[in-house]
Short mmCIF file of C-alpha atoms in Angstrom, two decimals:
data_model
loop_
_atom_site.label_atom_id
_atom_site.label_comp_id
_atom_site.label_asym_id
_atom_site.label_seq_id
_atom_site.Cartn_x
_atom_site.Cartn_y
_atom_site.Cartn_z
CA LEU A 1 32.49 -5.38 32.42
CA ASP A 2 34.63 -2.58 33.90
CA ARG A 3 32.76 0.11 32.00
CA THR A 4 29.41 -1.54 32.70
CA ASN A 5 30.12 -1.66 36.42
CA PHE A 6 31.24 1.99 36.35
CA VAL A 7 27.99 3.08 34.67
CA GLU A 8 25.90 0.93 37.05
CA ASP A 9 27.63 2.62 40.01
CA ILE A 10 26.51 6.04 38.68
CA LEU A 11 22.96 4.83 37.96
CA SER A 12 22.71 3.29 41.42
CA ARG A 13 23.81 6.53 43.11
CA THR A 14 21.35 8.57 41.01
CA ALA A 15 18.47 6.23 41.90
CA LEU A 16 19.34 6.34 45.60
CA GLU A 17 19.59 10.14 45.61
CA ASP A 18 16.11 10.38 44.07
CA TYR A 19 14.78 7.97 46.70
CA PHE A 20 16.41 9.85 49.60
CA MET A 21 15.09 13.16 48.28
CA GLN A 22 11.55 11.81 48.80
CA THR A 23 12.14 9.98 52.10
CA ARG A 24 15.22 11.14 54.05
CA PRO A 25 16.82 14.18 52.34
CA GLU A 26 19.53 14.51 55.01
CA TRP A 27 21.00 11.13 54.07
CA ARG A 28 22.10 12.56 50.73
CA GLN A 29 24.88 14.40 52.58
CA SER A 30 26.19 11.32 54.44
CA VAL A 31 29.89 10.84 53.63
CA ALA A 32 29.96 7.38 55.24
CA LEU A 33 26.94 6.17 53.23
CA TRP A 34 28.43 7.11 49.88
CA GLY A 35 31.78 5.65 50.96
CA TYR A 36 30.09 2.31 51.62
CA HIS A 37 28.25 2.64 48.30
CA ARG A 38 31.47 3.18 46.33
CA GLU A 39 33.15 0.27 48.17
CA LEU A 40 30.18 -1.99 47.35
CA TRP A 41 30.40 -1.30 43.60
CA ALA A 42 34.19 -1.51 43.59
CA GLU A 43 34.05 -4.97 45.22
CA ASN A 44 31.33 -6.01 42.78
CA GLY A 45 33.47 -4.91 39.82
CA ASP A 46 36.52 -6.78 41.15
CA ALA A 47 34.54 -9.98 41.73
CA LEU A 48 32.99 -9.98 38.26
CA SER A 49 36.28 -9.12 36.59
CA LYS A 50 38.10 -11.96 38.36
CA ILE A 51 35.52 -14.44 37.07
CA TYR A 52 35.83 -13.20 33.51
CA ALA A 53 39.36 -11.79 33.17
CA GLY A 54 41.29 -13.29 36.08
CA THR A 55 42.20 -9.92 37.64
CA GLY A 56 40.48 -7.13 39.52
CA ALA A 57 38.54 -4.51 37.58
CA LEU A 58 40.16 -1.49 35.99
CA ASN A 59 39.16 1.90 37.39
CA THR A 60 38.59 0.35 40.84
CA SER A 61 40.50 3.12 42.59
CA PHE A 62 38.33 5.77 40.89
CA THR A 63 35.17 3.90 41.93
CA ARG A 64 36.36 3.71 45.55
CA THR A 65 37.60 7.30 45.96
CA GLY A 66 35.97 9.24 43.17
CA LYS A 67 39.46 10.45 42.15
CA ARG A 68 42.00 9.32 39.55
CA THR A 69 45.45 9.11 41.18
CA LEU A 70 48.90 8.10 39.95
CA ALA A 71 48.77 5.01 42.15
CA GLY A 72 45.43 4.06 40.57
CA VAL A 73 46.78 4.50 37.03
CA LEU A 74 49.80 2.27 37.85
CA ALA A 75 47.51 -0.34 39.40
CA ASP A 76 45.32 -0.37 36.28
CA ALA A 77 48.41 -0.79 34.06
CA THR A 78 49.55 -3.75 36.15
CA LYS A 79 46.11 -5.35 35.83
CA SER A 80 46.15 -4.83 32.03
CA VAL A 81 49.47 -6.67 31.75
CA SER A 82 48.17 -9.48 33.96
CA ARG A 83 45.03 -9.78 31.85
CA ALA A 84 47.02 -10.05 28.64
CA TYR A 85 49.12 -12.85 30.13
CA ILE A 86 46.12 -14.75 31.53
CA ASN A 87 44.07 -14.43 28.34
CA ASN A 88 46.89 -15.72 26.15
CA PHE A 89 48.49 -18.38 28.33
CA GLN A 90 46.24 -19.47 31.18
CA ASP A 91 42.54 -18.82 30.81
CA LYS A 92 40.82 -21.64 28.93
CA SER A 93 37.79 -21.72 31.21
CA LYS A 94 36.56 -18.34 29.94
CA GLN A 95 36.06 -19.63 26.40
CA VAL A 96 34.54 -22.84 27.74
CA ALA A 97 32.07 -20.77 29.75
CA ILE A 98 31.15 -18.72 26.69
CA ASP A 99 30.75 -21.84 24.53
CA THR A 100 28.64 -23.48 27.24
CA PHE A 101 26.36 -20.46 27.38
CA LEU A 102 25.97 -20.42 23.59
CA GLY A 103 25.51 -24.19 23.29
CA ASN A 104 28.68 -24.64 21.21
CA LEU A 105 30.10 -27.69 23.01
CA SER A 106 29.92 -31.07 21.32
CA GLN A 107 27.66 -32.65 23.96
CA GLN A 108 25.15 -29.78 23.96
CA LYS A 109 22.09 -29.06 21.95
CA PRO A 110 22.35 -25.79 20.01
CA VAL A 111 20.82 -22.77 21.73
CA SER A 112 17.72 -21.52 19.91
CA ILE A 113 16.39 -18.02 20.47
CA PHE A 114 12.71 -17.61 19.65
CA ASP A 115 12.38 -14.85 17.08
CA PRO A 116 9.18 -15.20 15.01
CA ILE A 117 10.14 -12.51 12.49
CA HIS A 118 13.60 -14.00 11.91
CA ASP A 119 12.13 -17.51 11.69
CA THR A 120 9.52 -16.35 9.16
CA VAL A 121 12.13 -14.67 6.97
CA THR A 122 14.45 -17.70 7.17
CA GLY A 123 11.60 -20.00 6.12
CA LEU A 124 10.78 -17.77 3.18
CA LEU A 125 14.45 -17.64 2.14
CA ASN A 126 14.64 -21.44 2.17
CA GLU A 127 11.54 -21.68 0.00
CA ARG A 128 13.11 -19.32 -2.58
CA ILE A 129 16.65 -20.72 -2.51
CA LYS A 130 16.70 -21.20 -6.30
CA GLU A 131 16.49 -17.43 -6.74
CA TYR A 132 19.91 -16.84 -5.18
CA SER A 133 21.82 -20.09 -5.73
CA THR A 134 23.09 -22.45 -8.38
CA THR A 135 24.02 -26.14 -8.26
CA LYS A 136 27.06 -28.14 -9.25
CA GLN A 137 27.56 -31.88 -9.83
CA ILE A 138 30.44 -33.59 -8.03
CA GLN A 139 31.66 -37.20 -7.84
CA ILE A 140 32.37 -39.05 -4.60
CA PHE A 141 34.11 -42.38 -4.12
CA VAL A 142 33.27 -44.15 -0.84
CA GLY A 143 35.08 -47.33 0.20
CA THR A 144 35.29 -49.60 3.23
CA TRP A 145 37.74 -52.42 3.99
CA ASN A 146 38.39 -54.49 7.09
CA LEU A 147 42.15 -55.10 6.96
CA ASN A 148 42.23 -57.86 9.59
CA GLY A 149 45.25 -56.13 11.15
CA ARG A 150 47.36 -56.88 8.09
CA SER A 151 49.48 -54.90 5.67
CA SER A 152 48.74 -55.46 2.02
CA SER A 153 51.20 -55.16 -0.87
CA GLU A 154 48.48 -55.32 -3.55
CA SER A 155 47.77 -52.43 -5.87
CA LEU A 156 44.72 -50.47 -4.74
CA LEU A 157 43.88 -49.29 -8.27
CA PRO A 158 41.15 -51.94 -8.85
CA TRP A 159 39.40 -50.66 -5.72
CA LEU A 160 39.94 -46.90 -6.00
CA PHE A 161 39.41 -46.74 -9.78
CA PRO A 162 36.92 -49.51 -10.55
CA ARG A 163 35.76 -48.04 -13.85
CA SER A 164 39.02 -46.77 -15.24
CA THR A 165 41.75 -44.38 -14.30
CA THR A 166 39.91 -41.63 -16.20
CA PHE A 167 37.34 -41.57 -13.38
CA GLU A 168 38.66 -38.91 -11.01
CA PRO A 169 36.22 -38.11 -8.20
CA ASP A 170 36.22 -34.88 -6.24
CA LEU A 171 36.35 -36.76 -2.93
CA PHE A 172 37.71 -40.13 -1.83
CA VAL A 173 36.16 -41.29 1.46
CA ILE A 174 38.00 -44.35 2.78
CA GLY A 175 36.98 -46.28 5.88
CA PHE A 176 39.22 -48.92 7.42
CA GLN A 177 38.48 -51.37 10.21
CA GLU A 178 41.02 -53.52 12.10
CA LEU A 179 43.73 -51.19 10.86
CA VAL A 180 45.79 -52.61 13.72
CA PRO A 181 45.43 -55.97 15.54
CA LEU A 182 42.83 -55.45 18.27
CA THR A 183 45.15 -56.33 21.16
CA ALA A 184 44.82 -55.01 24.72
CA GLN A 185 47.86 -52.78 24.17
CA GLN A 186 46.39 -51.21 21.03
CA ILE A 187 43.04 -50.65 22.74
CA LEU A 188 44.71 -48.86 25.67
CA GLN A 189 47.14 -46.82 23.55
CA THR A 190 46.41 -46.61 19.84
CA ASP A 191 49.37 -46.60 17.48
CA PRO A 192 48.80 -43.97 14.77
CA GLU A 193 51.66 -45.27 12.61
CA GLN A 194 49.47 -47.72 10.67
CA LYS A 195 47.02 -44.95 9.79
CA ARG A 196 49.90 -42.83 8.53
CA ARG A 197 51.22 -45.81 6.58
CA TRP A 198 47.89 -46.32 4.82
CA GLU A 199 47.66 -42.61 4.11
CA ARG A 200 51.00 -42.87 2.33
CA ILE A 201 49.83 -45.96 0.40
CA LEU A 202 46.66 -44.19 -0.72
CA MET A 203 48.50 -41.05 -1.79
CA GLU A 204 51.18 -43.05 -3.63
CA THR A 205 48.46 -44.98 -5.46
CA LEU A 206 46.80 -41.75 -6.55
CA ALA A 207 50.13 -40.20 -7.56
CA ARG A 208 51.21 -43.17 -9.68
CA ARG A 209 47.94 -43.91 -11.44
CA PRO A 210 48.09 -43.77 -15.24
CA ASN A 211 46.39 -40.94 -17.14
CA LYS A 212 46.57 -38.71 -14.10
CA ARG A 213 44.72 -35.43 -14.59
CA ALA A 214 44.30 -34.06 -11.06
CA GLU A 215 46.30 -33.74 -7.88
CA TYR A 216 44.93 -34.89 -4.53
CA THR A 217 45.55 -33.97 -0.90
CA ILE A 218 44.44 -35.43 2.42
CA LEU A 219 41.73 -33.18 3.82
CA ARG A 220 41.24 -34.89 7.21
CA SER A 221 41.72 -38.25 8.89
CA GLU A 222 40.76 -39.65 12.27
CA GLN A 223 41.34 -42.92 14.11
CA LEU A 224 39.68 -44.85 16.94
CA VAL A 225 41.93 -47.84 17.78
CA GLY A 226 41.56 -49.97 14.61
CA THR A 227 38.84 -47.92 12.92
CA ALA A 228 39.98 -45.04 10.74
CA LEU A 229 38.43 -42.62 8.27
CA ILE A 230 40.48 -40.79 5.64
CA ILE A 231 39.10 -38.11 3.30
CA ILE A 232 41.15 -37.18 0.26
CA VAL A 233 40.07 -34.37 -2.06
CA ARG A 234 41.19 -32.81 -5.32
CA SER A 235 43.70 -30.11 -4.53
CA ASP A 236 41.87 -27.55 -6.68
CA ILE A 237 38.65 -27.73 -4.62
CA THR A 238 40.02 -27.33 -1.10
CA SER A 239 39.03 -23.65 -1.05
CA ASN A 240 35.39 -24.70 -1.55
CA ILE A 241 35.37 -26.98 1.52
CA ARG A 242 34.93 -25.54 5.00
CA LYS A 243 33.88 -26.37 8.57
CA VAL A 244 35.70 -29.71 8.59
CA GLU A 245 35.42 -31.57 11.91
CA ALA A 246 36.05 -35.09 13.18
CA ALA A 247 34.54 -37.02 16.09
CA THR A 248 34.61 -40.56 17.48
CA ARG A 249 32.31 -42.73 19.60
CA LYS A 250 33.30 -45.91 21.42
CA THR A 251 30.81 -48.78 21.68
CA GLY A 252 33.00 -51.67 22.94
CA LEU A 253 32.31 -52.86 26.50
CA ARG A 254 29.26 -50.60 26.74
CA GLY A 255 31.10 -47.53 25.50
CA ILE A 256 34.30 -47.97 27.51
CA SER A 257 36.50 -49.63 24.88
CA GLY A 258 37.40 -48.42 21.40
CA ASN A 259 37.82 -51.87 19.86
CA LYS A 260 34.35 -51.24 18.44
CA GLY A 261 32.87 -47.86 17.59
CA ALA A 262 32.69 -45.20 14.91
CA VAL A 263 34.64 -42.32 13.40
CA GLY A 264 32.84 -39.42 11.73
CA ILE A 265 34.05 -36.50 9.63
CA ARG A 266 31.71 -33.70 8.60
CA LEU A 267 32.26 -30.92 6.08
CA GLU A 268 30.50 -28.38 3.94
CA TYR A 269 31.22 -28.41 0.21
CA HIS A 270 30.16 -24.94 -0.93
CA ASP A 271 26.80 -24.66 0.91
CA THR A 272 25.86 -28.35 1.19
CA SER A 273 26.66 -30.38 4.31
CA PHE A 274 28.02 -33.94 4.35
CA CYS A 275 28.72 -36.36 7.18
CA PHE A 276 30.83 -39.46 6.45
CA LEU A 277 31.18 -42.29 8.93
CA THR A 278 33.04 -45.55 9.25
CA ALA A 279 32.21 -48.01 12.02
CA HIS A 280 32.94 -51.46 13.37
CA LEU A 281 29.88 -52.92 15.08
CA ALA A 282 29.56 -55.88 17.44
CA ALA A 283 30.72 -59.23 16.04
CA GLY A 284 29.12 -62.66 16.39
CA HIS A 285 26.46 -64.34 14.28
CA LEU A 286 23.76 -64.13 16.95
CA ASN A 287 24.53 -60.64 18.28
CA VAL A 288 22.00 -58.78 16.13
CA GLU A 289 20.60 -56.73 19.00
CA GLU A 290 24.13 -55.73 20.09
CA ARG A 291 24.75 -54.41 16.57
CA ASN A 292 21.47 -52.52 16.60
CA SER A 293 22.40 -51.09 19.99
CA ASP A 294 25.85 -50.04 18.71
CA TYR A 295 24.17 -48.18 15.87
CA ARG A 296 21.83 -46.35 18.26
CA THR A 297 24.73 -45.49 20.58
CA ILE A 298 26.70 -43.98 17.69
CA VAL A 299 23.75 -41.97 16.38
CA SER A 300 22.90 -40.57 19.81
CA GLY A 301 26.46 -40.19 21.11
CA LEU A 302 28.63 -38.99 18.22
CA HIS A 303 28.63 -35.18 18.32
CA PHE A 304 30.43 -32.41 16.51
CA LEU A 305 30.86 -28.82 17.71
CA LYS A 306 27.93 -26.46 18.25
CA GLY A 307 25.57 -29.34 18.94
CA LYS A 308 25.78 -30.82 15.45
CA THR A 309 24.88 -34.51 15.25
CA ILE A 310 24.81 -37.07 12.45
CA GLY A 311 21.20 -36.13 11.79
CA SER A 312 22.07 -32.43 11.44
CA HIS A 313 23.50 -32.99 7.95
CA GLU A 314 21.81 -32.94 4.57
CA ASN A 315 23.77 -35.97 3.34
CA VAL A 316 25.09 -38.87 5.41
CA VAL A 317 27.12 -41.88 4.22
CA TRP A 318 28.19 -44.89 6.32
CA ALA A 319 31.08 -47.05 5.08
CA ALA A 320 31.37 -49.72 7.74
CA ASP A 321 31.98 -53.26 8.85
CA THR A 322 28.45 -53.59 10.19
CA ASN A 323 29.04 -57.29 11.06
CA TYR A 324 25.44 -58.25 10.16
CA ARG A 325 25.25 -61.87 8.98
CA ILE A 326 23.02 -64.14 6.87
CA GLU A 327 20.35 -66.20 8.67
CA LEU A 328 20.87 -69.48 6.83
CA GLU A 329 22.85 -72.65 7.44
CA ASN A 330 26.53 -72.51 6.56
CA GLU A 331 26.35 -75.08 3.77
CA VAL A 332 23.34 -73.35 2.22
CA VAL A 333 25.02 -69.94 2.26
CA ARG A 334 28.21 -71.28 0.71
CA HIS A 335 26.34 -73.10 -2.04
CA LEU A 336 24.15 -70.10 -2.89
CA ALA A 337 27.14 -67.72 -2.81
CA THR A 338 29.33 -69.80 -5.12
CA SER A 339 26.31 -70.33 -7.39
CA ASP A 340 25.65 -66.58 -7.48
CA GLU A 341 22.13 -67.07 -6.13
CA ILE A 342 22.36 -63.64 -4.57
CA ASP A 343 18.63 -62.87 -4.18
CA MET A 344 18.03 -65.79 -1.82
CA LEU A 345 20.91 -64.66 0.36
CA VAL A 346 19.71 -61.04 0.42
CA ALA A 347 16.32 -62.22 1.65
CA ALA A 348 18.03 -63.69 4.75
CA ASP A 349 20.33 -60.73 5.42
CA GLN A 350 20.23 -59.49 9.03
CA LEU A 351 20.87 -55.85 8.12
CA GLY A 352 18.02 -55.81 5.62
CA ALA A 353 15.71 -57.21 8.31
CA ALA A 354 16.90 -54.62 10.84
CA MET A 355 16.26 -51.78 8.39
CA SER A 356 12.82 -53.12 7.48
CA SER A 357 11.78 -53.48 11.13
CA GLY A 358 13.10 -50.05 12.09
CA ALA A 359 15.67 -51.48 14.50
CA ALA A 360 18.63 -49.77 12.81
CA PHE A 361 19.54 -47.44 9.91
CA VAL A 362 16.02 -46.09 9.56
CA GLY A 363 15.74 -43.74 6.59
CA TYR A 364 18.93 -44.99 4.93
CA GLU A 365 19.27 -46.63 1.53
CA GLU A 366 21.64 -49.21 0.16
CA GLY A 367 22.38 -49.99 -3.45
CA PRO A 368 21.31 -53.34 -4.87
CA ILE A 369 23.64 -56.11 -3.68
CA LEU A 370 24.86 -57.80 -6.86
CA PHE A 371 28.05 -59.34 -5.49
CA ARG A 372 28.99 -62.31 -3.35
CA PRO A 373 29.36 -62.03 0.43
CA THR A 374 32.56 -60.18 1.35
CA TYR A 375 33.41 -62.18 4.52
CA ARG A 376 35.11 -64.51 5.46
CA TYR A 377 37.83 -65.62 3.01
CA ASN A 378 41.04 -67.52 3.39
CA LEU A 379 43.92 -65.10 2.96
CA ASN A 380 45.08 -64.58 -0.63
CA SER A 381 42.36 -66.92 -1.84
CA ASP A 382 38.92 -66.95 -3.46
CA GLU A 383 37.82 -69.70 -1.08
CA TYR A 384 35.56 -69.00 1.88
CA ASP A 385 36.86 -69.76 5.38
CA THR A 386 38.10 -73.35 5.79
CA SER A 387 39.59 -72.82 9.26
CA GLU A 388 38.32 -74.62 12.32
CA LYS A 389 35.70 -71.91 12.93
CA MET A 390 34.29 -72.18 9.38
CA ARG A 391 32.58 -68.75 9.55
CA ILE A 392 29.34 -68.44 7.62
CA PRO A 393 29.88 -66.10 4.63
CA ALA A 394 28.16 -62.72 5.05
CA TRP A 395 27.94 -59.15 3.74
CA THR A 396 29.51 -57.60 6.81
CA ASP A 397 30.97 -54.71 4.79
CA ARG A 398 28.33 -52.21 3.71
CA ILE A 399 27.77 -48.68 2.45
CA LEU A 400 24.50 -46.96 3.35
CA TYR A 401 23.41 -43.41 2.65
CA ARG A 402 20.65 -40.84 2.89
CA GLY A 403 20.27 -37.40 1.34
CA ASN A 404 18.44 -35.85 -1.59
CA SER A 405 21.73 -34.67 -3.08
CA LEU A 406 23.17 -38.20 -3.44
CA ASP A 407 22.70 -40.34 -6.54
CA LEU A 408 24.29 -43.80 -6.39
CA GLU A 409 25.93 -44.85 -9.65
CA LYS A 410 27.63 -48.11 -8.69
CA TYR A 411 27.88 -50.39 -5.65
CA PHE A 412 30.22 -53.35 -5.77
CA ARG A 413 33.25 -55.06 -4.25
CA ALA A 414 36.89 -55.19 -5.31
CA GLU A 415 38.95 -58.36 -5.56
CA LEU A 416 41.79 -57.52 -3.17
CA LYS A 417 42.83 -60.64 -1.25
CA GLY A 418 45.24 -59.45 1.43
CA SER A 419 42.58 -59.64 4.17
CA ASP A 420 39.79 -62.05 5.14
CA HIS A 421 37.36 -59.35 3.93
CA ARG A 422 36.88 -58.00 0.42
CA PRO A 423 36.76 -54.19 0.14
CA VAL A 424 33.49 -52.60 -0.97
CA TYR A 425 32.98 -49.31 -2.82
CA ALA A 426 30.19 -47.00 -3.93
CA LEU A 427 30.35 -44.29 -6.58
CA PHE A 428 28.08 -41.30 -6.06
CA ARG A 429 27.09 -38.24 -7.98
CA ALA A 430 26.10 -35.42 -5.65
CA GLU A 431 24.50 -32.05 -6.27
CA VAL A 432 25.94 -29.25 -4.14
CA GLN A 433 24.35 -25.85 -3.62
CA ILE A 434 26.35 -22.68 -4.32
CA VAL A 435 24.75 -19.65 -2.66
CA ASP A 436 25.22 -16.13 -4.02
CA HIS A 437 25.41 -14.42 -0.63
CA ALA A 438 24.96 -10.93 -2.05
CA LYS A 439 21.68 -11.96 -3.69
CA ARG A 440 20.59 -13.78 -0.55
CA LYS A 441 21.25 -10.72 1.59
CA ALA A 442 19.32 -8.49 -0.83
CA LEU A 443 16.32 -10.83 -0.80
CA GLN A 444 16.52 -11.21 2.98
CA LYS A 445 16.38 -7.42 3.37
CA LYS A 446 13.33 -7.14 1.11
CA LEU A 447 11.54 -10.01 2.87
CA LEU A 448 12.24 -8.48 6.28
CA GLN A 449 10.88 -5.12 5.14
CA ALA A 450 7.78 -6.79 3.69
CA VAL A 451 7.09 -8.83 6.82
CA THR A 452 7.58 -5.93 9.27
CA ALA A 453 5.81 -3.28 7.17
CA THR A 454 2.67 -5.24 6.27
CA GLY A 455 -0.46 -3.55 7.57
CA PRO A 456 -3.55 -5.31 8.95
CA ASP A 457 -5.48 -4.87 5.69
CA GLU A 458 -2.65 -6.08 3.41
CA LYS A 459 -2.21 -9.65 2.20
CA LEU A 460 1.33 -10.74 3.03
CA ASP A 461 1.40 -13.68 0.59
CA GLU A 462 0.57 -11.49 -2.40
CA LYS A 463 3.11 -8.92 -1.28
CA LEU A 464 5.85 -11.54 -0.97
CA GLN A 465 5.14 -13.07 -4.38
CA SER A 466 5.82 -9.76 -6.07
CA LEU A 467 9.27 -9.38 -4.50
CA ARG A 468 12.23 -9.81 -6.84
CA ILE A 469 15.97 -9.42 -6.39
CA ASP A 470 17.32 -6.41 -8.27
CA MET A 471 21.11 -6.56 -8.23
CA PRO A 472 23.21 -3.62 -9.46
CA MET A 473 25.00 -4.25 -12.76
#
């Protein structure tokens, strides 16, 4: 800004001199006029510099007097020291202002600059992605468990390794709900100790599993009161994962309380984007519309940096206590569940109806439900709730997904009994894209040349079809 203001001062004086030459030539010799002119640009430079850098502009004394003096040099040195201090220790608003202008803040939509040539080339690159990329198969474990605010001493191996301990996925995505008792104190000030405790339990389970072939590390975790999401990855693939971010969205008490809500973590594995979410939606058998509303609030209100939303990602997986129930009488549900008459129960499932009507989770898929309802059990028992409330059994715990890269291999529940919910898991194979950036850049250059150099009598489509990437050996 200092240099810009200095150059603008010179341009302004040149323009005025030309104007005076044609109108009032004698004014060109006015000492007072040019003194006011220098003062005007010096004040302008100081004002702009204070907004951006927190101090007056450098070279102000030269702008005011037209001379470089010792006093001016010392003043500029003092300002430079002040700027260094402000930039490193005080000035956060400058970066916020820049991010606001660029649309980088989480609540903003990304800034789009209309550039038809760039947009055309980008579209052509996307159409020819196979020419400069390869694919790789990975395995993802996704699990969800409502802990009912309890600590379990059971082994997690039947849940985390449902096939066998030889199954070693690239990613473990674990969603917990009611990690802590949902008391007023926890809602006001969340205790992170339980999340850390479960992180240790998960890592100890992975470390002690038999036939261990790979090491794992926690990539990222995030907590919203009792809802937590933990992503664990193979240690040898961490260099392939980038742009990891976490975000939360409260839905309790119309968005004020975090007793209900969602946690999301997004990442890019090589050049394919994933968004994983865990959530705890509104409870109550009859509160279907509240659950649908919670879903819409999360989708519209959970944002990552640079305007990224849930819908910005190629692949999205929810592992949640959705709290949707079964629309049948209690006795009927219990009889059908214990008789493994699963199809009749699925037909009365509230979540299935919401998805079919477009009220929630539009565009998502769920694997076939081939297991009994996961809620509500007596603790450490296979018997459904016999307490005074006698809750109707339901599939509250669900895993839903969308994305062309995801292929569901298995969807089931695990028989851990330390909570009134049974944990659920899904095993996915996913195809990730690996872009050769050198090849992409070479093709981009050729496409840009073809688009900009095409004459009115040439056929662009034929010209583009003949383009090939020639990489040096």
